[in-house]
Tab-separated table of C-alpha atoms and ligand atoms in Angstrom:
chain	number	residue	atom	x	y	z
A	304	UNK	CA	-67.812	-109.146	-37.760
A	305	UNK	CA	-70.232	-109.640	-40.694
A	306	UNK	CA	-72.353	-106.492	-40.886
A	307	UNK	CA	-70.538	-104.301	-38.387
A	308	UNK	CA	-66.884	-103.301	-38.673
A	309	UNK	CA	-64.786	-102.104	-35.770
A	310	UNK	CA	-61.427	-100.359	-35.906
A	311	UNK	CA	-59.396	-98.763	-33.168
A	312	UNK	CA	-57.280	-95.671	-33.845
A	313	UNK	CA	-55.383	-94.703	-30.706
A	314	UNK	CA	-57.968	-94.301	-27.960
A	315	UNK	CA	-60.882	-93.967	-30.421
A	316	UNK	CA	-62.985	-96.875	-31.639
A	317	UNK	CA	-64.861	-96.522	-34.935
A	318	UNK	CA	-67.929	-98.724	-35.426
A	319	UNK	CA	-69.251	-98.923	-38.983
A	320	UNK	CA	-72.605	-100.473	-39.828
A	321	UNK	CA	-71.756	-102.191	-43.055
A	322	UNK	CA	-74.686	-103.441	-45.088
A	323	UNK	CA	-74.540	-101.005	-47.980
A	324	UNK	CA	-76.672	-103.046	-50.366
A	325	UNK	CA	-79.635	-102.403	-48.065
A	326	UNK	CA	-78.447	-98.878	-47.189
A	327	UNK	CA	-77.255	-100.274	-43.828
A	328	UNK	CA	-80.803	-101.228	-42.745
A	329	UNK	CA	-80.935	-102.963	-39.378
A	330	UNK	CA	-82.019	-106.582	-39.471
A	331	UNK	CA	-81.619	-108.988	-36.539
A	332	UNK	CA	-78.182	-110.039	-37.714
A	333	UNK	CA	-76.919	-106.446	-37.858
A	334	UNK	CA	-78.269	-105.845	-34.355
A	335	UNK	CA	-76.555	-109.015	-33.072
A	336	UNK	CA	-73.282	-108.010	-34.733
A	337	UNK	CA	-73.499	-104.555	-33.203
A	338	UNK	CA	-74.059	-106.060	-29.770
A	339	UNK	CA	-71.051	-108.334	-30.233
A	340	UNK	CA	-68.867	-105.401	-31.291
A	341	UNK	CA	-69.895	-103.516	-28.152
A	342	UNK	CA	-68.950	-106.614	-26.109
A	343	UNK	CA	-65.489	-106.416	-27.636
A	344	UNK	CA	-64.727	-102.749	-26.902
A	345	UNK	CA	-61.711	-102.630	-24.591
A	346	UNK	CA	-62.706	-100.002	-22.049
A	347	UNK	CA	-59.188	-99.894	-20.602
A	348	UNK	CA	-57.790	-98.434	-23.810
A	349	UNK	CA	-60.690	-97.015	-25.830
A	350	UNK	CA	-62.099	-93.765	-24.447
A	351	UNK	CA	-64.621	-92.672	-27.086
A	352	UNK	CA	-66.535	-94.290	-29.945
A	353	UNK	CA	-67.669	-93.053	-33.337
A	354	UNK	CA	-70.663	-94.766	-34.960
A	355	UNK	CA	-71.179	-94.374	-38.696
A	356	UNK	CA	-72.557	-96.149	-41.779
A	357	UNK	CA	-70.659	-97.679	-44.702
A	358	UNK	CA	-70.774	-95.846	-48.036
A	359	UNK	CA	-71.592	-92.261	-48.880
A	360	UNK	CA	-75.339	-92.466	-49.185
A	361	UNK	CA	-76.710	-93.830	-45.971
A	362	UNK	CA	-76.031	-93.878	-42.263
A	363	UNK	CA	-78.851	-96.345	-41.546
A	364	UNK	CA	-82.050	-96.447	-43.659
A	365	UNK	CA	-84.095	-97.885	-40.796
A	366	UNK	CA	-85.062	-101.246	-39.454
A	367	UNK	CA	-85.281	-103.908	-42.141
A	368	UNK	CA	-88.754	-103.619	-43.669
A	369	UNK	CA	-88.539	-107.062	-45.287
A	370	UNK	CA	-87.844	-108.708	-41.937
A	371	UNK	CA	-90.591	-106.729	-40.197
A	372	UNK	CA	-93.250	-107.287	-42.844
A	373	UNK	CA	-94.409	-110.688	-41.561
A	374	UNK	CA	-94.046	-110.200	-37.808
A	375	UNK	CA	-96.867	-111.097	-35.432
A	376	UNK	CA	-97.798	-108.840	-32.509
A	377	UNK	CA	-95.544	-110.814	-30.157
A	378	UNK	CA	-92.679	-110.896	-32.654
A	379	UNK	CA	-93.070	-107.159	-33.254
A	380	UNK	CA	-92.785	-106.479	-29.535
A	381	UNK	CA	-89.755	-108.764	-29.318
A	382	UNK	CA	-88.070	-107.053	-32.290
A	383	UNK	CA	-88.761	-103.652	-30.716
A	384	UNK	CA	-87.238	-104.867	-27.461
A	385	UNK	CA	-84.186	-106.229	-29.229
A	386	UNK	CA	-83.494	-102.843	-30.811
A	387	UNK	CA	-84.359	-100.950	-27.645
A	388	UNK	CA	-82.008	-103.061	-25.526
A	389	UNK	CA	-79.079	-102.460	-27.862
A	390	UNK	CA	-79.805	-98.752	-28.323
A	391	UNK	CA	-80.146	-98.337	-24.553
A	392	UNK	CA	-76.803	-100.100	-24.216
A	393	UNK	CA	-75.282	-97.483	-26.519
A	394	UNK	CA	-76.979	-94.674	-24.589
A	395	UNK	CA	-75.635	-95.954	-21.274
A	396	UNK	CA	-72.311	-97.240	-22.612
A	397	UNK	CA	-69.627	-96.104	-20.166
A	398	UNK	CA	-67.726	-94.002	-22.717
A	399	UNK	CA	-69.086	-91.298	-25.070
A	400	UNK	CA	-70.482	-92.352	-28.446
A	401	UNK	CA	-70.568	-89.893	-31.351
A	402	UNK	CA	-72.910	-90.576	-34.285
A	403	UNK	CA	-71.376	-89.469	-37.585
A	404	UNK	CA	-74.543	-89.437	-39.677
A	405	UNK	CA	-73.399	-89.741	-43.284
A	406	UNK	CA	-76.673	-89.858	-45.219
A	407	UNK	CA	-80.101	-91.415	-44.609
A	408	UNK	CA	-81.016	-91.637	-40.941
A	409	UNK	CA	-84.576	-92.857	-41.240
A	410	UNK	CA	-86.677	-94.730	-38.699
A	411	UNK	CA	-84.307	-96.988	-36.788
A	412	UNK	CA	-81.448	-94.961	-38.305
A	413	UNK	CA	-82.571	-91.767	-36.630
A	414	UNK	CA	-83.325	-93.784	-33.505
A	415	UNK	CA	-79.838	-95.276	-33.237
A	416	UNK	CA	-78.312	-91.834	-33.840
A	417	UNK	CA	-80.466	-90.443	-31.023
A	418	UNK	CA	-79.191	-93.112	-28.643
A	419	UNK	CA	-75.669	-91.729	-29.130
A	420	UNK	CA	-74.385	-88.934	-26.909
A	421	UNK	CA	-73.521	-86.528	-29.714
A	422	UNK	CA	-74.728	-86.305	-33.320
A	423	UNK	CA	-72.944	-84.608	-36.187
A	424	UNK	CA	-73.884	-85.103	-39.835
A	425	UNK	CA	-72.901	-84.608	-43.455
A	426	UNK	CA	-74.675	-82.047	-45.610
A	427	UNK	CA	-76.488	-84.833	-47.513
A	428	UNK	CA	-77.956	-86.331	-44.323
A	429	UNK	CA	-81.709	-86.840	-44.203
A	430	UNK	CA	-83.528	-87.523	-40.950
A	431	UNK	CA	-87.022	-88.850	-40.434
A	432	UNK	CA	-89.390	-91.238	-38.743
A	433	UNK	CA	-91.371	-92.692	-41.679
A	434	UNK	CA	-93.089	-95.380	-39.596
A	435	UNK	CA	-96.661	-94.077	-39.797
A	436	UNK	CA	-96.340	-94.379	-43.585
A	437	UNK	CA	-95.684	-98.090	-43.028
A	438	UNK	CA	-98.517	-98.591	-40.552
A	439	UNK	CA	-96.355	-98.799	-37.432
A	440	UNK	CA	-95.059	-96.540	-34.685
A	441	UNK	CA	-91.370	-95.779	-34.249
A	442	UNK	CA	-90.314	-98.850	-32.297
A	443	UNK	CA	-86.682	-98.349	-31.368
A	444	UNK	CA	-87.183	-95.410	-28.990
A	445	UNK	CA	-88.112	-92.747	-31.555
A	446	UNK	CA	-91.268	-91.518	-29.839
A	447	UNK	CA	-89.366	-91.076	-26.594
A	448	UNK	CA	-85.944	-89.776	-27.615
A	449	UNK	CA	-87.060	-87.385	-30.360
A	450	UNK	CA	-89.550	-85.732	-27.995
A	451	UNK	CA	-86.826	-85.333	-25.383
A	452	UNK	CA	-84.144	-84.162	-27.804
A	453	UNK	CA	-86.033	-81.566	-29.799
A	454	UNK	CA	-89.439	-80.803	-28.291
A	455	UNK	CA	-92.673	-82.763	-27.942
A	456	UNK	CA	-94.372	-80.501	-30.499
A	457	UNK	CA	-91.588	-80.777	-33.078
A	458	UNK	CA	-91.287	-84.542	-32.515
A	459	UNK	CA	-95.035	-84.970	-32.998
A	460	UNK	CA	-94.968	-82.929	-36.208
A	461	UNK	CA	-92.099	-84.992	-37.658
A	462	UNK	CA	-93.565	-88.346	-36.566
A	463	UNK	CA	-97.287	-87.733	-37.281
A	464	UNK	CA	-96.705	-86.203	-40.712
A	465	UNK	CA	-93.897	-88.556	-41.814
A	466	UNK	CA	-91.829	-85.528	-42.878
A	467	UNK	CA	-88.127	-85.991	-43.470
A	468	UNK	CA	-85.815	-83.170	-42.521
A	469	UNK	CA	-82.551	-82.172	-44.141
A	470	UNK	CA	-79.249	-81.532	-42.381
A	471	UNK	CA	-79.716	-77.754	-41.984
A	472	UNK	CA	-83.150	-78.203	-40.408
A	473	UNK	CA	-81.796	-80.974	-38.137
A	474	UNK	CA	-79.136	-78.510	-37.011
A	475	UNK	CA	-81.695	-75.730	-36.501
A	476	UNK	CA	-83.874	-77.853	-34.204
A	477	UNK	CA	-80.916	-79.220	-32.239
A	478	UNK	CA	-81.059	-82.789	-33.497
A	479	UNK	CA	-77.413	-82.519	-34.609
A	480	UNK	CA	-74.622	-80.353	-33.234
A	481	UNK	CA	-72.884	-79.600	-36.535
A	482	UNK	CA	-73.074	-80.205	-40.299
A	483	UNK	CA	-69.997	-80.963	-42.451
A	484	UNK	CA	-69.290	-81.602	-46.128
A	485	UNK	CA	-69.436	-85.379	-46.624
A	486	UNK	CA	-65.652	-85.878	-46.847
A	487	UNK	CA	-65.020	-83.874	-43.674
A	488	UNK	CA	-67.554	-85.678	-41.489
A	489	UNK	CA	-65.586	-88.720	-40.359
A	490	UNK	CA	-62.351	-86.772	-39.747
A	491	UNK	CA	-64.371	-84.268	-37.699
A	492	UNK	CA	-66.002	-87.057	-35.683
A	493	UNK	CA	-62.630	-88.703	-35.026
A	494	UNK	CA	-61.070	-85.376	-34.073
A	495	UNK	CA	-63.836	-84.686	-31.563
A	496	UNK	CA	-63.566	-88.240	-30.196
A	497	UNK	CA	-59.763	-87.881	-29.884
A	498	UNK	CA	-60.183	-84.605	-28.005
A	499	UNK	CA	-62.624	-86.287	-25.607
A	500	UNK	CA	-60.195	-89.206	-25.271
A	501	UNK	CA	-57.449	-86.851	-24.087
A	502	UNK	CA	-59.491	-85.682	-21.081
A	503	UNK	CA	-59.567	-87.476	-17.743
A	504	UNK	CA	-61.482	-90.636	-18.695
A	505	UNK	CA	-63.061	-91.358	-15.333
A	506	UNK	CA	-64.306	-87.776	-15.169
A	507	UNK	CA	-65.707	-87.979	-18.715
A	508	UNK	CA	-67.551	-91.189	-17.858
A	509	UNK	CA	-68.885	-89.594	-14.680
A	510	UNK	CA	-70.129	-86.578	-16.692
A	511	UNK	CA	-72.015	-88.891	-19.070
A	512	UNK	CA	-73.575	-90.742	-16.158
A	513	UNK	CA	-74.436	-87.525	-14.317
A	514	UNK	CA	-76.198	-86.036	-17.345
A	515	UNK	CA	-78.036	-89.250	-18.252
A	516	UNK	CA	-79.073	-90.212	-14.722
A	517	UNK	CA	-79.856	-86.629	-13.701
A	518	UNK	CA	-82.289	-86.217	-16.593
A	519	UNK	CA	-84.378	-89.118	-15.235
A	520	UNK	CA	-85.127	-87.479	-11.871
A	521	UNK	CA	-86.145	-84.097	-10.452
A	522	UNK	CA	-83.562	-81.326	-9.948
A	523	UNK	CA	-83.026	-81.980	-6.215
A	524	UNK	CA	-82.255	-85.634	-6.846
A	525	UNK	CA	-80.264	-84.774	-9.964
A	526	UNK	CA	-77.937	-82.524	-7.994
A	527	UNK	CA	-77.336	-85.367	-5.525
A	528	UNK	CA	-76.441	-87.597	-8.477
A	529	UNK	CA	-73.920	-84.948	-9.527
A	530	UNK	CA	-72.515	-84.506	-6.003
A	531	UNK	CA	-71.854	-88.231	-5.615
A	532	UNK	CA	-70.070	-88.510	-8.956
A	533	UNK	CA	-68.138	-85.287	-8.290
A	534	UNK	CA	-67.031	-86.675	-4.920
A	535	UNK	CA	-65.939	-89.962	-6.446
A	536	UNK	CA	-63.444	-88.100	-8.681
A	537	UNK	CA	-61.416	-87.160	-5.603
A	538	UNK	CA	-60.324	-90.742	-5.211
A	539	UNK	CA	-58.685	-90.793	-8.640
A	540	UNK	CA	-55.122	-90.356	-9.820
A	541	UNK	CA	-56.498	-88.226	-12.656
A	542	UNK	CA	-57.899	-85.603	-10.253
A	543	UNK	CA	-54.700	-85.487	-8.234
A	544	UNK	CA	-52.464	-85.224	-11.274
A	545	UNK	CA	-54.817	-82.879	-13.177
A	546	UNK	CA	-54.958	-80.372	-10.359
A	547	UNK	CA	-51.285	-80.738	-9.397
A	548	UNK	CA	-50.366	-80.007	-13.013
A	549	UNK	CA	-52.406	-76.804	-12.959
A	550	UNK	CA	-50.727	-75.681	-9.746
A	551	UNK	CA	-47.242	-76.489	-11.108
A	552	UNK	CA	-48.008	-74.391	-14.180
A	553	UNK	CA	-48.991	-71.424	-12.019
A	554	UNK	CA	-45.805	-71.841	-10.048
A	555	UNK	CA	-43.541	-72.093	-13.084
A	556	UNK	CA	-44.965	-71.797	-16.632
A	557	UNK	CA	-42.007	-73.819	-17.972
A	558	UNK	CA	-43.427	-76.822	-16.162
A	559	UNK	CA	-46.424	-76.890	-18.511
A	560	UNK	CA	-47.109	-80.415	-19.754
A	561	UNK	CA	-49.955	-82.417	-21.110
A	562	UNK	CA	-51.428	-84.526	-18.371
A	563	UNK	CA	-51.200	-88.205	-19.183
A	564	UNK	CA	-54.469	-89.243	-17.623
A	565	UNK	CA	-54.341	-92.811	-16.428
A	566	UNK	CA	-57.939	-93.952	-16.249
A	567	UNK	CA	-57.511	-94.677	-12.543
B	1504	LIG	N1	-85.248	-102.099	-44.997
B	1504	LIG	C1	-84.885	-103.007	-45.927
B	1504	LIG	N2	-84.287	-102.693	-47.079
B	1504	LIG	C2	-84.045	-101.384	-47.314
B	1504	LIG	C3	-84.400	-100.386	-46.400
B	1504	LIG	C4	-85.023	-100.786	-45.186
B	1504	LIG	N3	-85.368	-99.911	-44.241
B	1504	LIG	N4	-84.056	-99.189	-46.922
B	1504	LIG	C5	-83.497	-99.436	-48.099
B	1504	LIG	N5	-83.471	-100.752	-48.359
B	1504	LIG	C6	-82.968	-101.450	-49.544
B	1504	LIG	C7	-83.921	-101.342	-50.712
B	1504	LIG	O1	-84.932	-102.308	-50.622
B	1504	LIG	C8	-82.990	-101.573	-51.872
B	1504	LIG	O2	-82.735	-102.942	-51.972
B	1504	LIG	P1	-82.764	-103.653	-53.433
B	1504	LIG	O3	-81.669	-103.004	-54.209
B	1504	LIG	O4	-82.513	-105.098	-53.122
B	1504	LIG	O5	-84.107	-103.374	-54.012
B	1504	LIG	C9	-81.688	-100.925	-51.414
B	1504	LIG	O6	-81.792	-100.804	-50.005
B	1504	LIG	C10	-81.507	-99.548	-52.006
B	1504	LIG	O7	-82.652	-98.784	-51.710
B	1504	LIG	P2	-83.458	-97.936	-52.819
B	1504	LIG	O8	-83.307	-98.542	-54.152
B	1504	LIG	O9	-84.846	-97.735	-52.303
B	1504	LIG	O10	-82.614	-96.576	-52.763
B	1504	LIG	P3	-83.162	-95.120	-53.092
B	1504	LIG	O11	-81.955	-94.242	-53.115
B	1504	LIG	O12	-84.054	-95.124	-54.265
B	1504	LIG	O13	-84.053	-94.729	-51.825
B	1504	LIG	C11	-84.551	-94.527	-49.468
B	1504	LIG	C12	-83.460	-94.585	-50.564
B	1504	LIG	C13	-85.358	-93.240	-49.622
B	1504	LIG	C14	-83.834	-94.536	-48.135
B	1504	LIG	C15	-85.484	-95.761	-49.627
B	1504	LIG	O14	-84.668	-96.943	-49.705
B	1504	LIG	C16	-86.394	-95.928	-48.465
B	1504	LIG	O15	-87.406	-95.230	-48.394
B	1504	LIG	N6	-86.106	-96.867	-47.538
B	1504	LIG	C17	-86.942	-97.148	-46.408
B	1504	LIG	C18	-86.756	-96.076	-45.356
B	1504	LIG	C19	-87.689	-96.320	-44.196
B	1504	LIG	O16	-88.896	-96.278	-44.321
B	1504	LIG	N7	-87.095	-96.553	-43.008
B	1504	LIG	C20	-87.843	-96.792	-41.816
B	1504	LIG	C21	-88.138	-98.228	-41.659
B	1504	LIG	S1	-89.217	-98.510	-40.297
B	1504	LIG	C22	-88.203	-98.451	-38.963
B	1504	LIG	O17	-87.032	-98.183	-39.022
B	1504	LIG	C23	-88.872	-98.761	-37.669
B	1504	LIG	C24	-87.879	-98.913	-36.536
B	1504	LIG	C25	-88.518	-99.546	-35.370
B	1504	LIG	C26	-88.832	-100.978	-35.608
B	1504	LIG	C27	-89.505	-101.602	-34.452
B	1504	LIG	C28	-89.999	-102.979	-34.822
B	1504	LIG	C29	-91.023	-103.474	-33.942
């Protein structure tokens, strides 16, 4: 795929936005390629995804400013919707997506990272929403996801003042879960993805759905969302084998084995 590479290592898929000459900025073509890569993810075999940027300098330096510079109001709305639809697809993708933020994550770069389930970054990462310096608002979900992820006050400070934040500050405010030296970032992301991939896949998917859907409703409704998904696990091989394995181990520690979860 032109601007987006995809490789599978075991049960982990690694998606790399690959437009290094423009610091991996997102133009329409990159967004289309990303959508096509998501179409091609084999959900029977791949259980977690890592999303990163090509090169050592930039994760994604934003939406493509050249492409945006001549948009009309209608075209601007359409471009915002295009990005939003794809980022929402990532956010609601059935399996977990980990953003390995390896440098600039500005504007649309921070926004795509925030649509992932988990964010970790390299120590040279730089986060920001520079849109007001360009005369626009964040248009790929930044006003909504940053306020939900950190706090409304912190999101407003970052967005209104066009202030970039470094990796340690991103960690302090909870925008990323961990910071690694550049060379350790991708291995760490893959290791985390592989650990997730070893768990019962239907249960992991249900956890993602429960957290995402539950956050959209009040606590009473959210607990019903959880109950339904919890109940659905009892129709799976993975639940039967996972629990049987635990009981066998209690019975005879020599019977300890790794459960080979079957995704069914
Ligand atoms: N768009 C297009 N090209 C870019 C972008 C971008 N966002 N960022 C970098 N590039 C290009 C540069 O133009 C340059 O190309 P060339 O070599 O042909 O001149 C190349 O990448 C390298 O960049 P620099 O020479 O500038 O590299 P530096 O190391 O000096 O600087 C920076 C790196 C600080 C990242 C700098 O490139 C920069 O400030 N980039 C823009 C960052 C930015 O403002 N991003 C936010 C864009 S707005 C946005 O994302 C809105 C999302 C919602 C859109 C909704 C639409 C409706």
